[in-house]
Amino acid sequence: QVQLVESGGCFVQRGGSLRLSCTASEFSFRSYAMSWYRQAPGKERELVASIAITGGTTIYGDSVKGRFTISRDNAKNTVYLQMNGLKPEDTAVYYCRARSYPDDYWGQGTQVTVSS
């Protein structure tokens, strides 16, 4: 059974840092583009960051550019999201996504709460 398991979410103060992890199982992780999305209460899910199969290409949402960094370790089947300079508006459930057409997998999410 394909699984994406996120971890690392917690409560943090404004300006703090967190690193989220997403570990994959039961599929060929190195063949999938990986992304982080987030969804705040009452808002649509939005792209935070994406990373290509080899890790050579990354894309970031405008609101996190310069603060967040996505990376991957294909040997560990894990994608990371390093979040620095956290703001209250970063409060959301963060989801991991794996895509390789036609496959499209999502994790269950991890809560990040940033105090004001």
Short mmCIF file of C-alpha atoms in Angstrom, two decimals:
data_model
loop_
_atom_site.label_atom_id
_atom_site.label_comp_id
_atom_site.label_asym_id
_atom_site.label_seq_id
_atom_site.Cartn_x
_atom_site.Cartn_y
_atom_site.Cartn_z
CA GLN A 1 0.00 0.00 0.00
CA VAL A 2 1.37 3.37 -1.05
CA GLN A 3 2.03 5.65 1.88
CA LEU A 4 3.24 9.20 2.37
CA VAL A 5 3.78 10.04 6.02
CA GLU A 6 4.45 13.62 7.04
CA SER A 7 6.06 14.60 10.32
CA GLY A 8 7.60 17.59 12.04
CA GLY A 9 4.60 19.86 12.39
CA CYS A 10 4.08 21.56 15.73
CA PHE A 11 3.47 24.87 17.47
CA VAL A 12 6.22 27.45 16.98
CA GLN A 13 6.67 31.13 17.74
CA ARG A 14 6.83 33.82 15.09
CA GLY A 15 10.30 33.93 13.53
CA GLY A 16 11.04 30.35 14.42
CA SER A 17 12.05 27.43 12.23
CA LEU A 18 10.74 23.94 11.54
CA ARG A 19 11.72 21.10 9.27
CA LEU A 20 8.97 18.92 7.88
CA SER A 21 9.65 15.44 6.57
CA CYS A 22 7.65 13.20 4.28
CA THR A 23 8.67 9.57 3.99
CA ALA A 24 7.33 7.42 1.18
CA SER A 25 6.81 3.69 0.97
CA GLU A 26 5.60 1.12 -1.53
CA PHE A 27 6.44 3.07 -4.69
CA SER A 28 9.53 4.11 -6.60
CA PHE A 29 10.15 7.41 -4.83
CA ARG A 30 13.04 8.46 -7.05
CA SER A 31 10.73 8.43 -10.08
CA TYR A 32 8.26 10.91 -8.61
CA ALA A 33 8.21 14.68 -8.48
CA MET A 34 7.52 15.73 -4.91
CA SER A 35 5.66 18.74 -3.58
CA TRP A 36 4.50 20.35 -0.38
CA TYR A 37 1.09 22.00 -0.23
CA ARG A 38 -0.71 23.68 2.63
CA GLN A 39 -4.27 24.49 3.55
CA ALA A 40 -5.30 27.05 6.12
CA PRO A 41 -8.80 27.10 7.65
CA GLY A 42 -11.30 28.53 5.21
CA LYS A 43 -8.77 28.73 2.38
CA GLU A 44 -7.96 26.65 -0.67
CA ARG A 45 -5.01 24.29 -0.71
CA GLU A 46 -1.99 26.02 -2.20
CA LEU A 47 1.39 24.98 -3.52
CA VAL A 48 4.27 25.68 -1.17
CA ALA A 49 7.17 24.08 -3.02
CA SER A 50 8.01 21.41 -5.57
CA ILE A 51 11.16 19.51 -6.43
CA ALA A 52 11.97 17.53 -9.54
CA ILE A 53 13.01 13.88 -9.64
CA THR A 54 16.73 14.60 -9.46
CA GLY A 55 16.34 17.56 -7.13
CA GLY A 56 17.86 19.92 -9.68
CA THR A 57 14.75 22.04 -10.17
CA THR A 58 12.68 23.60 -7.43
CA ILE A 59 9.64 25.85 -7.47
CA TYR A 60 8.27 27.95 -4.61
CA GLY A 61 5.07 29.77 -3.89
CA ASP A 62 5.52 33.53 -3.79
CA SER A 63 4.65 33.76 -0.10
CA VAL A 64 7.50 31.45 0.97
CA LYS A 65 10.29 32.36 -1.43
CA GLY A 66 13.50 33.09 0.43
CA ARG A 67 12.22 31.52 3.66
CA PHE A 68 11.45 27.88 2.81
CA THR A 69 13.68 25.28 1.16
CA ILE A 70 12.58 21.97 -0.30
CA SER A 71 15.02 19.09 -0.66
CA ARG A 72 14.93 15.35 -1.17
CA ASP A 73 16.98 12.32 -0.27
CA ASN A 74 16.19 9.57 -2.72
CA ALA A 75 18.21 7.05 -0.72
CA LYS A 76 15.88 7.62 2.25
CA ASN A 77 12.66 8.02 0.24
CA THR A 78 12.16 11.33 2.00
CA VAL A 79 11.39 14.89 1.01
CA TYR A 80 11.99 17.77 3.40
CA LEU A 81 10.69 21.28 3.85
CA GLN A 82 12.93 23.59 5.85
CA MET A 83 10.88 26.55 7.04
CA ASN A 84 12.61 29.61 8.44
CA GLY A 85 11.28 32.99 9.50
CA LEU A 86 7.85 31.54 10.18
CA LYS A 87 4.88 33.90 10.25
CA PRO A 88 1.37 33.47 11.67
CA GLU A 89 0.08 33.32 8.09
CA ASP A 90 2.11 30.13 7.60
CA THR A 91 -0.29 28.38 9.98
CA ALA A 92 -1.86 25.51 8.05
CA VAL A 93 -1.97 21.78 7.55
CA TYR A 94 0.99 20.85 5.34
CA TYR A 95 0.58 18.00 2.85
CA CYS A 96 3.10 16.00 0.89
CA ARG A 97 2.31 15.04 -2.71
CA ALA A 98 3.99 12.60 -5.09
CA ARG A 99 3.31 12.68 -8.81
CA SER A 100 4.34 10.58 -11.78
CA TYR A 101 1.64 10.47 -14.40
CA PRO A 102 -0.88 8.95 -13.97
CA ASP A 103 -0.08 8.34 -10.30
CA ASP A 104 -0.89 11.08 -7.80
CA TYR A 105 -0.49 10.39 -4.06
CA TRP A 106 -1.15 12.57 -1.03
CA GLY A 107 -0.18 12.27 2.60
CA GLN A 108 -2.51 12.87 5.54
CA GLY A 109 -0.94 16.17 6.52
CA THR A 110 0.86 17.64 9.50
CA GLN A 111 -0.30 20.71 11.43
CA VAL A 112 1.95 23.76 11.68
CA THR A 113 0.82 26.55 13.99
CA VAL A 114 2.75 29.81 14.28
CA SER A 115 1.95 32.12 17.16
CA SER A 116 1.34 35.81 16.56
#
